[in-house]
Amino acid sequence: MPLLDVRDLSVVFQRKGTAPVRAVDGVSFTVEPGQTVGLVGESGCGKSVTSLAIMGLLPRRGNKVTGEVLFSDTDLLKLRPRDLRDWRGRDIGMIFQDPLSSLNPVIPLGVQVAEVLERHQGRTRQAALKQARGLLDAVGIPDPARRLKEFPHQLSGGMRQRALIAIALACKPRLLIADEPTTALDVTIQAQILTLLKELVDDSGTALVMITHDLGVVAGLCDTVNVLYAGKVVERAHRHDLFAEPRHPYTHGLLQSVPRLDADRGERLHQIRGSVSDNIPWSEGCAFAPRCDRVIDDCIGDTVPLEPTYRAGALRCTNPVPKEVPV
Amino acid sequence: MSDALVEIDDLKVHFPIKSGLLFDRTVGYVYAVDGVSLKISRGETYGLVGESGCGKSTLGRGLLRLVEPTSGRITFDGTDVRALSGERMRLFRRRIQMVFQDPMSSLDPRQSVESLLVEGLKAQDLHRNKAEAQKRLRSTLDSVGLPASALTKYPHEFSGGQRQRIGIARALVLGPELIVADEPVSALDVSIQAQVVNLLGDLQDSLGLTYLVIAHDLAVIRHISDTIGVMYLGSLVEEADADQLYERPLHPYTRALLSAVPIPDPRVEDRRERMLLVGDLPSPADPPSGCRFRTRCPWSQTRCAEERPVLRVFDDSGQRVACHFAEQIHSGELTPHEVRAELVRPGADAAPAVDNELIPTRTDLPTQ
């Protein structure tokens, strides 16, 4: 039984005077206990909104969230806000992109870590702070006793992200959602944080949903990868399959368009033409069709379904890239 | 005569740290760029890579004198740039133009594309002949792949990639010889990045431009550059031909940087050895003595704390490295040791020593 089962999740932004925007358009995926699942896509594809919807962090006003988010058989979308608060932080932890804006600047770090423990495990402040010290130590923050009393601005970017990880993992959640956890960091710090995340997830058996735009991060970390485009999953595959034989022209194009450090320096990069503004609505065919090199008549007109492929993969394309085409 | 278009010699840019209410006392300096020497040949792309805070952007701005260098020499095509003053400097700026990182914030939202592009022409007094100026605008837009109808539009009407094309057009309209591009693609999505990277390459081929590209993304830098300079805390630690740098990184920092870049291929990622650096970048206001990298270097020796290594030529390949022990590290004679975690507080004055807190580092890196 999957730990997290997202079924047909849709988020529609409704604002007065503007046409409704379908940010997430029927996304379904599952996360098994201990598994690491990646959600990959470019800005505007709905990957962050998906994570916020799962956590119930989208404002109720102006947003319509439909579908089901089953977390060990409980539909999180149906819970009352006060009940959901019992789950958040205890069973599901979350790490955000920018560690400076997600920590409270006027509260000492220790209190922010201890808060979770007080709320969910009923610890006293004293006991929670003592435990927080151990947590900071576990995420590799040197001299944790002193750091507990410090404020977020006194820490470097990498340290702050470590602190966020400590908060997210404080109650040993069964699921951790990481939304672009390393995007704001330098590469050498990114390598530290990714290694740390991998170790913690392996040791504790926590399942991880990794949201990122960086295909390199996904390649080293995730078991299964979901590629999102314009609010829908267009391809899902085991990471080895996805990178060796990407079937969707979008995935294929993305992989070809990133310069690789270990490849020969080619003359030109492959480029995907146009931009997301050229998309057509999913109801009128494949949203990617106007930018696609393999577009055929069947791509436009009817909705393209997400068809299962082998090894629990799936593909939404009428004219996929043949398997033998190299990346 | 050398074919170097730009020669930078021992350039320093120090920013004073002011304190006090009544008297603007200078209490110290941020050593943003601290003694960088490099040459950029005509028609080549020089890539400057490093992490945030290493001074790469300041170096680019110092070259254009957008920030005034503290000391050092900048020679552009035989002209001593720092000796130019007032009017002559203004006219000189035509030959070096800049492309900025974020196309959203570097284009005035209230100016039409035409007005954005004409601004530079006006400053150089090239707008008097209306027909000539119009022709110039159109051909520039055409060269960056935008239609002439874009002239009457405003920045918000374009997508991120198109906006960056406008930023490039603005730099091109004056017909510069050198373009300094500060993180030209890092604000763009992956699929758009390739378009802009290719455009920069095409323009170089057709116009014979010289580029100084500043970026933190080593994969992008390696793809577009001929020569790469790696910066760490205000100084150049290694410089080499783009392929050579990847084949044979000599400086420990370059090694760490290369091993930290994720590669979009699980088969490679699973087998890769990583060299993880301990801690963070020290404060450029209080850089470590001797070699700036020694606090995080797995090979550091006592000499590294006493003497600051200079950038020296390593062998005939022309590769330059600023490390006392580059040969020994390369041959495997010197083996890495565990680095003690040292606390670095941004903005703090002194780094307190920690005795018992260790972060294990993977240093079992194979030496080539």
XYZ file of C-alpha atoms in Angstrom:
695
model
C 0.000 0.000 0.000
C 1.448 3.371 -0.923
C 2.215 5.873 1.820
C 1.001 8.794 -0.241
C -1.512 8.405 -3.029
C -2.302 11.574 -4.930
C -5.297 11.035 -7.177
C -6.391 13.421 -9.867
C -5.251 16.499 -7.959
C -6.254 19.773 -9.578
C -5.727 23.323 -8.418
C -7.534 26.182 -10.107
C -6.688 29.780 -9.267
C -9.790 31.917 -9.448
C -9.386 35.644 -9.320
C -12.046 38.217 -9.907
C -11.889 39.710 -13.362
C -9.431 37.180 -14.801
C -9.940 33.819 -16.398
C -9.363 30.893 -14.007
C -5.873 29.362 -14.235
C -5.405 25.601 -14.028
C -2.058 25.446 -12.242
C -2.291 21.726 -11.528
C -4.398 19.687 -13.886
C -5.219 16.178 -12.716
C -1.910 15.062 -11.262
C -1.734 11.515 -9.881
C 1.257 9.773 -8.375
C 2.110 7.502 -5.486
C 4.935 7.347 -2.997
C 5.801 4.040 -1.339
C 7.251 4.016 2.196
C 10.946 4.830 2.053
C 10.823 5.715 -1.630
C 12.230 8.887 -3.159
C 10.027 10.383 -5.830
C 10.978 13.343 -7.978
C 8.689 15.975 -9.452
C 10.586 17.759 -12.201
C 9.588 20.640 -14.397
C 10.259 24.212 -15.328
C 8.821 27.265 -13.645
C 5.074 27.417 -13.957
C 4.561 23.688 -14.480
C 2.746 23.332 -11.161
C 5.319 21.385 -9.171
C 5.369 23.708 -6.169
C 1.606 24.214 -6.187
C 1.246 20.422 -6.087
C 3.338 20.253 -2.923
C 1.494 23.144 -1.287
C -1.836 21.510 -2.119
C -0.713 18.213 -0.572
C 0.269 20.015 2.622
C -2.899 22.120 2.624
C -0.866 25.286 2.578
C -2.681 27.056 -0.235
C -4.986 29.844 0.905
C -8.585 28.711 0.790
C -9.744 31.912 -0.838
C -9.500 32.019 -4.583
C -8.167 28.502 -4.952
C -10.162 25.434 -5.847
C -8.426 22.211 -4.930
C -10.047 18.994 -6.133
C -9.048 15.339 -6.152
C -7.748 13.181 -3.347
C -4.555 13.190 -1.323
C -4.536 9.888 0.536
C -1.889 9.703 3.227
C -2.070 6.226 4.765
C -5.756 6.096 3.788
C -6.718 9.488 5.198
C -7.755 12.099 2.661
C -5.791 15.162 3.719
C -7.961 17.428 1.587
C -11.039 16.480 3.621
C -9.497 17.165 7.027
C -10.423 20.282 8.954
C -7.539 22.770 9.201
C -7.056 22.105 12.922
C -6.888 18.358 12.376
C -4.494 18.777 9.479
C -2.170 20.677 11.804
C -1.714 17.471 13.796
C -0.379 15.745 10.697
C 1.791 18.547 9.430
C 5.235 18.425 10.953
C 4.499 15.124 12.713
C 3.826 12.780 9.815
C 4.771 14.994 6.908
C 7.690 17.382 7.018
C 8.487 20.030 4.482
C 11.609 21.890 3.401
C 11.293 25.050 1.375
C 13.496 26.659 -1.213
C 14.638 29.810 0.477
C 15.769 29.075 4.031
C 15.991 32.738 4.993
C 12.385 33.566 4.234
C 11.020 30.372 5.745
C 12.673 30.890 9.119
C 11.331 33.537 11.480
C 13.986 36.271 11.670
C 13.127 37.414 15.214
C 12.982 34.050 16.978
C 16.124 32.188 18.035
C 16.835 29.097 16.021
C 16.518 26.772 19.011
C 12.968 27.875 19.755
C 11.995 27.310 16.130
C 13.271 23.745 16.262
C 11.845 23.114 19.709
C 8.417 24.433 18.692
C 7.707 21.352 16.591
C 8.589 19.019 19.426
C 6.483 20.957 21.923
C 3.488 20.957 19.614
C 3.562 17.341 18.523
C 5.303 15.436 21.289
C 4.157 17.526 24.245
C 7.688 18.239 25.410
C 8.477 21.062 27.757
C 10.563 23.898 26.329
C 13.542 22.678 28.334
C 13.369 19.108 27.094
C 12.623 20.207 23.544
C 15.646 22.499 23.454
C 17.834 19.690 24.681
C 16.522 17.465 21.917
C 16.911 20.294 19.375
C 20.586 20.391 20.185
C 20.924 16.769 19.155
C 18.945 17.428 15.987
C 21.188 20.287 14.909
C 24.159 18.082 15.577
C 22.666 15.335 13.420
C 22.312 17.642 10.431
C 25.947 18.679 10.740
C 25.724 22.083 12.375
C 28.905 22.607 14.376
C 28.635 23.889 17.953
C 24.863 23.341 18.195
C 24.599 24.586 21.777
C 25.633 28.069 20.712
C 23.634 27.993 17.475
C 20.425 27.342 19.411
C 20.565 30.850 20.826
C 21.372 32.502 17.516
C 19.048 34.099 14.994
C 18.689 33.025 11.364
C 20.668 35.999 9.986
C 23.714 34.857 11.930
C 23.868 31.631 9.961
C 25.125 31.078 6.439
C 22.784 29.851 3.682
C 23.920 26.264 3.978
C 23.535 26.281 7.773
C 20.031 27.706 7.492
C 19.024 24.954 5.096
C 20.457 22.399 7.519
C 18.389 23.994 10.287
C 15.239 23.705 8.145
C 16.001 20.039 7.569
C 16.396 19.583 11.318
C 12.972 21.154 11.891
C 11.355 19.051 9.181
C 12.835 15.825 10.531
C 12.355 16.636 14.237
C 9.350 14.353 14.708
C 10.682 11.614 12.414
C 7.969 12.058 9.792
C 7.106 9.234 7.422
C 7.151 11.612 4.467
C 9.353 14.570 3.689
C 8.524 17.022 0.922
C 11.503 19.055 -0.296
C 10.618 21.945 -2.592
C 13.780 23.025 -4.454
C 15.869 22.598 -1.285
C 19.174 23.487 -2.943
C 18.227 26.027 -5.600
C 19.287 29.012 -3.501
C 22.627 27.429 -2.602
C 26.047 27.228 -4.219
C 27.093 23.968 -5.854
C 29.539 22.889 -3.175
C 26.932 23.602 -0.494
C 24.302 21.890 -2.649
C 26.467 18.770 -2.691
C 26.685 18.877 1.126
C 22.926 19.245 1.542
C 22.029 16.554 -0.990
C 24.437 14.096 0.630
C 22.942 14.903 4.021
C 19.379 14.444 2.752
C 20.277 11.135 1.168
C 21.883 9.841 4.364
C 19.014 10.955 6.575
C 16.403 9.452 4.276
C 18.310 6.179 4.025
C 18.857 5.943 7.769
C 15.358 6.832 8.898
C 13.394 5.161 6.109
C 11.532 8.402 5.448
C 9.892 8.697 2.057
C 10.928 11.776 0.113
C 9.189 13.842 -2.523
C 11.856 15.912 -4.234
C 10.663 18.890 -6.228
C 13.254 20.427 -8.500
C 13.996 21.859 -11.907
C 17.490 20.390 -11.921
C 17.719 17.109 -13.780
C 21.147 16.485 -12.290
C 19.758 16.523 -8.753
C 17.051 14.055 -9.730
C 19.507 11.698 -11.404
C 21.457 11.138 -8.223
C 18.634 11.032 -5.723
C 15.241 9.830 -6.940
C 13.908 6.333 -7.513
C 10.966 7.365 -9.656
C 10.690 10.614 -11.544
C 7.549 12.444 -12.658
C 8.061 15.028 -15.369
C 5.471 17.795 -15.271
C 4.529 20.101 -18.085
C 1.826 22.766 -17.873
C 0.180 21.189 -14.830
C 0.119 17.581 -16.001
C 2.421 14.611 -15.624
C 3.744 13.944 -19.128
C 6.137 11.145 -18.290
C 6.865 8.925 -15.336
C 9.672 6.416 -15.167
C 12.281 4.794 -13.019
C 15.277 7.137 -13.067
C 17.458 4.713 -15.002
C 14.817 4.362 -17.698
C 14.043 8.052 -17.826
C 17.603 9.186 -18.384
C 18.570 6.323 -20.686
C 15.456 6.318 -22.848
C 13.310 9.398 -22.381
C 10.176 8.798 -24.443
C 8.359 12.114 -24.244
C 9.745 14.697 -26.674
C 9.730 17.282 -23.865
C 11.844 15.124 -21.535
C 14.076 14.175 -24.418
C 14.518 17.812 -25.427
C 15.228 18.893 -21.856
C 17.932 16.296 -21.417
C 19.520 17.283 -24.691
C 19.443 20.987 -23.937
C 21.489 20.897 -20.726
C 25.230 21.099 -21.256
C 26.860 18.175 -19.483
C 30.065 18.528 -17.585
C 31.300 15.092 -18.589
C 30.318 15.140 -22.259
C 32.348 16.439 -25.180
C 31.840 20.088 -25.785
C 29.479 20.171 -28.701
C 29.103 23.091 -31.029
C 25.460 23.851 -30.379
C 22.984 22.845 -27.751
C 19.712 21.323 -28.739
C 17.009 23.852 -28.096
C 13.302 23.518 -27.493
C 11.672 26.159 -29.611
C 9.262 28.795 -28.369
C 8.254 29.225 -24.760
C 5.434 28.130 -22.455
C 3.308 31.002 -23.741
C 2.868 29.053 -26.991
C 1.073 26.221 -25.163
C -2.433 25.186 -26.135
C -4.938 24.122 -23.434
C -4.809 20.403 -22.551
C -8.469 20.073 -23.538
C -7.518 20.827 -27.127
C -4.747 18.275 -27.396
C -1.189 18.140 -26.132
C -0.128 21.444 -24.532
C 3.421 20.886 -25.729
C 2.382 20.340 -29.374
C 3.222 23.871 -30.640
C 6.814 23.496 -29.397
C 7.261 19.832 -30.264
C 9.499 18.563 -33.066
C 7.538 15.332 -33.387
C 4.078 16.865 -33.621
C 1.587 14.968 -35.798
C -2.094 15.561 -36.588
C -3.236 13.296 -33.734
C -1.577 15.585 -31.190
C -4.193 18.285 -31.646
C -7.911 17.902 -31.150
C -8.352 15.244 -28.497
C -7.087 15.061 -24.939
C -3.974 12.906 -24.776
C -4.266 10.270 -22.016
C -1.490 9.179 -19.669
C -0.812 5.581 -20.752
C 1.056 3.136 -18.539
C 4.388 1.852 -19.815
C 6.596 -0.798 -18.267
C 8.031 -0.796 -14.704
C 5.239 1.407 -13.300
C 6.069 4.139 -15.767
C 3.613 6.206 -17.744
C 3.644 8.380 -20.818
C 1.348 11.058 -22.227
C 2.258 11.251 -25.899
C 0.803 10.163 -29.227
C 4.124 10.138 -31.067
C 6.813 9.259 -28.514
C 10.518 9.285 -29.216
C 11.633 5.799 -30.292
C 13.686 3.983 -27.685
C 16.825 3.750 -29.773
C 17.244 7.524 -30.216
C 20.205 8.520 -28.048
C 20.093 11.515 -25.756
C 52.355 42.341 -30.449
C 50.088 40.139 -28.409
C 46.574 39.319 -29.484
C 45.201 40.063 -26.036
C 42.228 42.396 -26.169
C 42.026 42.814 -22.433
C 44.820 42.579 -19.927
C 44.074 42.838 -16.264
C 47.061 43.174 -14.012
C 46.861 42.768 -10.233
C 43.382 44.274 -10.064
C 42.041 44.987 -6.615
C 38.587 46.136 -5.635
C 38.191 46.753 -1.921
C 35.012 48.082 -0.397
C 35.361 50.043 2.833
C 33.213 49.016 5.797
C 31.949 52.201 7.442
C 30.902 52.586 11.010
C 29.894 55.334 13.380
C 27.112 57.897 13.424
C 28.907 61.218 13.181
C 32.223 60.276 11.742
C 32.313 57.913 8.826
C 35.080 55.811 10.200
C 36.390 53.067 7.998
C 36.686 50.039 10.215
C 37.841 47.563 7.620
C 37.633 46.449 4.032
C 35.803 43.769 2.107
C 38.441 42.328 -0.168
C 36.036 41.554 -3.004
C 38.712 41.279 -5.678
C 42.195 40.955 -4.313
C 44.878 40.815 -6.935
C 43.589 39.219 -10.135
C 45.646 39.110 -13.324
C 44.303 37.681 -16.547
C 44.361 38.116 -20.304
C 41.453 37.771 -22.698
C 42.389 37.159 -26.317
C 40.499 38.726 -29.164
C 37.561 36.620 -30.304
C 37.661 34.164 -27.430
C 35.237 33.524 -24.615
C 36.716 33.771 -21.163
C 34.573 32.102 -18.536
C 34.841 33.208 -14.955
C 33.383 30.722 -12.525
C 33.034 30.676 -8.772
C 30.501 30.613 -5.992
C 28.538 33.563 -4.709
C 30.720 36.039 -2.903
C 33.920 35.057 -4.676
C 34.165 38.428 -6.411
C 33.497 37.353 -9.994
C 30.774 39.943 -10.589
C 32.821 42.672 -8.944
C 35.692 41.807 -11.250
C 33.412 42.194 -14.291
C 32.082 45.496 -13.003
C 35.563 46.669 -12.112
C 36.656 45.984 -15.666
C 33.967 48.361 -16.939
C 34.688 50.738 -14.087
C 31.121 50.461 -12.923
C 32.818 50.093 -9.571
C 36.086 51.921 -9.289
C 39.008 49.531 -8.749
C 41.251 50.224 -5.769
C 44.432 49.458 -7.631
C 45.780 47.552 -10.586
C 45.943 48.017 -14.325
C 43.334 47.371 -16.995
C 44.536 47.553 -20.573
C 41.962 47.315 -23.334
C 43.402 47.110 -26.837
C 46.417 49.173 -25.803
C 44.408 51.759 -23.869
C 44.905 52.141 -20.146
C 41.269 52.115 -19.072
C 41.877 53.404 -15.570
C 43.692 56.483 -16.891
C 40.672 57.614 -18.924
C 38.570 60.280 -17.329
C 35.229 61.969 -17.824
C 34.246 62.418 -21.429
C 36.863 60.061 -22.812
C 35.723 57.253 -20.522
C 32.121 57.809 -21.554
C 32.968 57.508 -25.223
C 35.148 54.509 -24.496
C 32.268 52.613 -22.906
C 30.903 51.978 -26.361
C 33.566 49.338 -26.854
C 32.665 47.310 -23.769
C 29.060 46.502 -23.019
C 27.395 44.451 -20.355
C 24.573 41.907 -20.238
C 23.020 41.468 -16.816
C 21.638 38.459 -15.015
C 17.997 39.143 -14.404
C 16.285 40.511 -17.490
C 13.260 41.454 -15.410
C 15.082 43.875 -13.153
C 17.691 45.151 -15.596
C 15.114 46.495 -18.070
C 13.079 49.532 -17.041
C 9.442 48.372 -17.113
C 8.262 51.815 -18.186
C 10.486 52.123 -21.219
C 9.577 50.653 -24.577
C 12.145 48.443 -26.250
C 12.914 51.235 -28.701
C 13.584 53.694 -25.926
C 15.749 51.113 -24.101
C 17.875 50.580 -27.173
C 18.046 54.250 -28.233
C 19.314 55.268 -24.804
C 22.755 53.885 -25.519
C 22.848 55.502 -28.961
C 21.933 58.841 -27.416
C 24.670 58.573 -24.845
C 27.148 58.006 -27.639
C 25.573 60.679 -29.846
C 24.699 58.213 -32.578
C 20.996 58.982 -32.789
C 21.053 62.202 -34.859
C 20.433 60.487 -38.156
C 16.944 59.057 -37.489
C 16.817 56.738 -40.483
C 20.264 55.387 -39.741
C 19.377 54.790 -36.083
C 16.150 53.002 -36.986
C 18.001 50.747 -39.370
C 20.492 49.966 -36.680
C 17.788 49.072 -34.164
C 16.033 46.779 -36.589
C 19.154 44.940 -37.631
C 20.168 44.502 -33.995
C 16.772 43.097 -33.062
C 16.938 40.837 -36.074
C 20.326 39.507 -35.013
C 18.968 38.469 -31.609
C 15.905 36.881 -33.213
C 13.219 39.405 -32.327
C 10.797 40.942 -34.842
C 10.917 44.674 -35.602
C 7.428 44.953 -34.110
C 9.031 44.426 -30.703
C 10.264 48.039 -30.753
C 6.960 49.483 -29.592
C 6.402 46.877 -26.894
C 7.325 46.959 -23.208
C 9.431 44.432 -21.269
C 6.443 42.817 -19.514
C 5.032 41.731 -22.860
C 7.917 39.339 -23.393
C 8.823 35.981 -21.894
C 12.012 35.531 -19.854
C 14.043 34.298 -22.798
C 12.898 37.133 -25.032
C 13.694 39.657 -22.327
C 17.221 38.369 -22.137
C 17.394 38.801 -25.931
C 16.447 42.456 -25.426
C 19.206 42.748 -22.839
C 21.649 41.318 -25.370
C 20.324 43.623 -28.116
C 20.875 46.604 -25.839
C 24.493 45.593 -25.419
C 24.948 44.923 -29.140
C 23.395 48.084 -30.513
C 26.561 50.099 -29.980
C 28.715 47.579 -31.799
C 31.001 46.686 -28.877
C 34.145 44.587 -29.121
C 33.864 43.040 -25.674
C 30.691 41.918 -23.955
C 30.749 41.211 -20.252
C 27.863 38.850 -19.531
C 27.130 38.470 -15.836
C 25.148 35.261 -15.301
C 23.377 35.607 -18.669
C 21.326 32.412 -18.389
C 20.986 31.603 -14.709
C 17.580 33.273 -14.357
C 16.169 31.316 -17.285
C 14.470 27.944 -17.512
C 16.474 25.022 -18.816
C 14.745 24.872 -22.192
C 15.267 28.611 -22.700
C 18.871 28.545 -21.479
C 19.933 26.577 -24.538
C 18.369 29.180 -26.853
C 20.320 32.030 -25.247
C 23.566 30.053 -25.046
C 23.284 29.243 -28.761
C 22.442 32.858 -29.572
C 25.570 34.072 -27.775
C 27.624 31.584 -29.782
C 26.062 32.607 -33.105
C 26.626 36.304 -32.410
C 30.250 35.652 -31.585
C 30.725 33.831 -34.885
C 29.018 36.470 -36.998
C 30.276 39.609 -35.241
C 33.672 38.443 -33.999
C 32.852 39.408 -30.419
C 34.978 38.727 -27.380
C 33.131 37.611 -24.279
C 33.798 37.618 -20.595
C 31.104 35.323 -19.254
C 30.608 35.250 -15.503
C 28.581 32.362 -14.115
C 28.337 29.909 -11.273
C 27.192 27.018 -13.461
C 30.311 25.116 -14.403
C 28.572 23.025 -17.067
C 27.321 26.106 -18.921
C 30.680 27.866 -18.564
C 32.519 24.857 -19.895
C 30.200 24.641 -22.871
C 30.638 28.229 -24.022
C 34.141 29.163 -22.913
C 37.544 28.705 -24.500
C 39.424 29.575 -21.335
C 38.081 29.232 -17.812
C 39.245 31.056 -14.716
C 38.152 29.717 -11.338
C 37.775 32.278 -8.577
C 37.737 31.740 -4.854
C 37.400 34.510 -2.289
C 38.658 37.366 -4.446
C 41.456 35.662 -6.296
C 41.947 33.465 -9.303
C 42.956 30.003 -8.130
C 43.187 28.240 -11.471
C 43.022 29.058 -15.152
C 43.013 26.614 -18.025
C 41.652 25.704 -21.386
C 38.039 24.551 -21.001
C 38.719 20.891 -21.770
C 41.949 20.805 -19.845
C 40.264 22.110 -16.720
C 37.837 19.231 -16.693
C 40.416 16.619 -17.687
C 43.006 17.724 -15.198
C 41.831 20.034 -12.422
C 44.899 20.938 -10.384
C 43.634 23.166 -7.615
C 41.824 21.362 -4.789
C 38.984 23.868 -5.022
C 38.474 23.215 -8.723
C 38.332 19.516 -7.954
C 35.704 20.040 -5.299
C 33.705 22.295 -7.586
C 33.789 19.811 -10.456
C 32.788 16.918 -8.259
C 29.876 18.884 -6.797
C 28.141 19.606 -10.094
C 25.297 17.114 -10.515
C 25.289 15.268 -13.816
C 21.922 14.361 -15.346
C 22.771 10.699 -15.742
C 22.065 8.177 -12.974
C 24.733 5.790 -14.240
C 27.351 8.476 -13.694
C 25.839 9.808 -10.462
C 25.815 6.354 -8.841
C 29.478 5.732 -9.490
C 30.859 9.173 -8.873
C 33.178 9.926 -6.028
C 32.425 13.190 -4.370
C 34.763 15.527 -2.670
C 32.646 17.354 -0.150
C 33.954 20.595 1.201
C 33.544 21.338 4.869
C 31.852 24.512 5.968
C 31.223 27.695 4.073
C 33.108 30.421 2.301
C 35.050 32.538 4.836
C 34.116 36.203 5.039
C 35.885 38.292 2.366
C 36.219 41.012 5.019
C 38.465 38.757 7.045
C 40.104 36.303 4.660
C 42.343 33.576 6.075
C 46.076 34.213 6.017
C 48.127 32.645 3.264
C 46.086 30.550 0.868
C 42.456 31.578 1.054
C 41.267 28.046 0.513
C 43.347 26.435 3.248
C 40.524 26.391 5.829
C 38.537 23.990 3.659
C 41.355 22.256 1.811
C 41.928 18.561 2.520
C 45.581 18.910 1.495
C 46.525 22.030 3.433
C 49.980 22.205 5.006
C 51.628 24.656 7.377
C 53.157 26.553 4.456
C 49.663 27.304 3.168
C 48.916 29.411 6.246
C 52.117 31.374 6.032
C 52.533 32.180 2.380
C 49.901 33.180 -0.129
C 50.369 31.157 -3.315
C 50.648 33.114 -6.542
C 49.051 32.065 -9.805
C 51.861 30.321 -11.662
C 52.184 28.443 -14.912
C 52.016 24.709 -14.210
C 53.439 23.266 -17.423
C 53.615 23.841 -21.202
C 49.845 23.536 -21.568
C 49.589 27.052 -20.187
C 47.430 25.931 -17.307
C 47.896 28.255 -14.350
C 47.298 27.334 -10.741
C 47.658 29.089 -7.403
C 48.647 26.246 -5.111
C 51.989 25.534 -3.429
C 51.513 21.818 -3.702
C 49.825 21.391 -7.078
C 52.543 19.016 -8.332
C 52.550 16.881 -5.206
C 48.769 16.675 -5.122
C 48.652 15.829 -8.799
C 51.220 13.055 -8.513
C 49.579 11.662 -5.394
C 52.644 12.309 -3.278
C 50.610 14.408 -0.897
C 47.592 12.639 0.519
C 44.496 14.376 1.775
C 43.756 14.506 5.452
C 40.647 15.122 7.459
C 39.682 18.776 7.643
C 38.526 20.087 10.954
C 35.266 21.925 10.818
C 35.861 25.570 11.380
C 33.041 27.922 12.148
C 32.568 30.800 9.805
C 30.030 33.394 10.669
C 29.031 35.779 7.945
C 29.972 39.265 9.032
C 31.553 38.126 12.278
C 35.063 39.232 13.092
C 36.877 36.187 14.300
C 36.197 32.544 13.698
C 36.117 30.673 17.000
C 37.896 27.375 17.048
C 35.929 24.218 17.571
C 37.632 21.232 19.023
C 35.364 18.283 19.104
C 32.776 18.854 16.394
C 33.819 17.066 13.241
C 32.040 16.638 9.983
C 33.535 13.705 8.188
C 34.682 14.563 4.696
C 35.053 12.140 1.889
C 38.592 12.534 0.811
C 39.135 9.140 -0.779
C 39.389 10.790 -4.137
C 41.455 8.924 -6.689
C 44.453 10.876 -7.862
C 44.945 10.715 -11.555
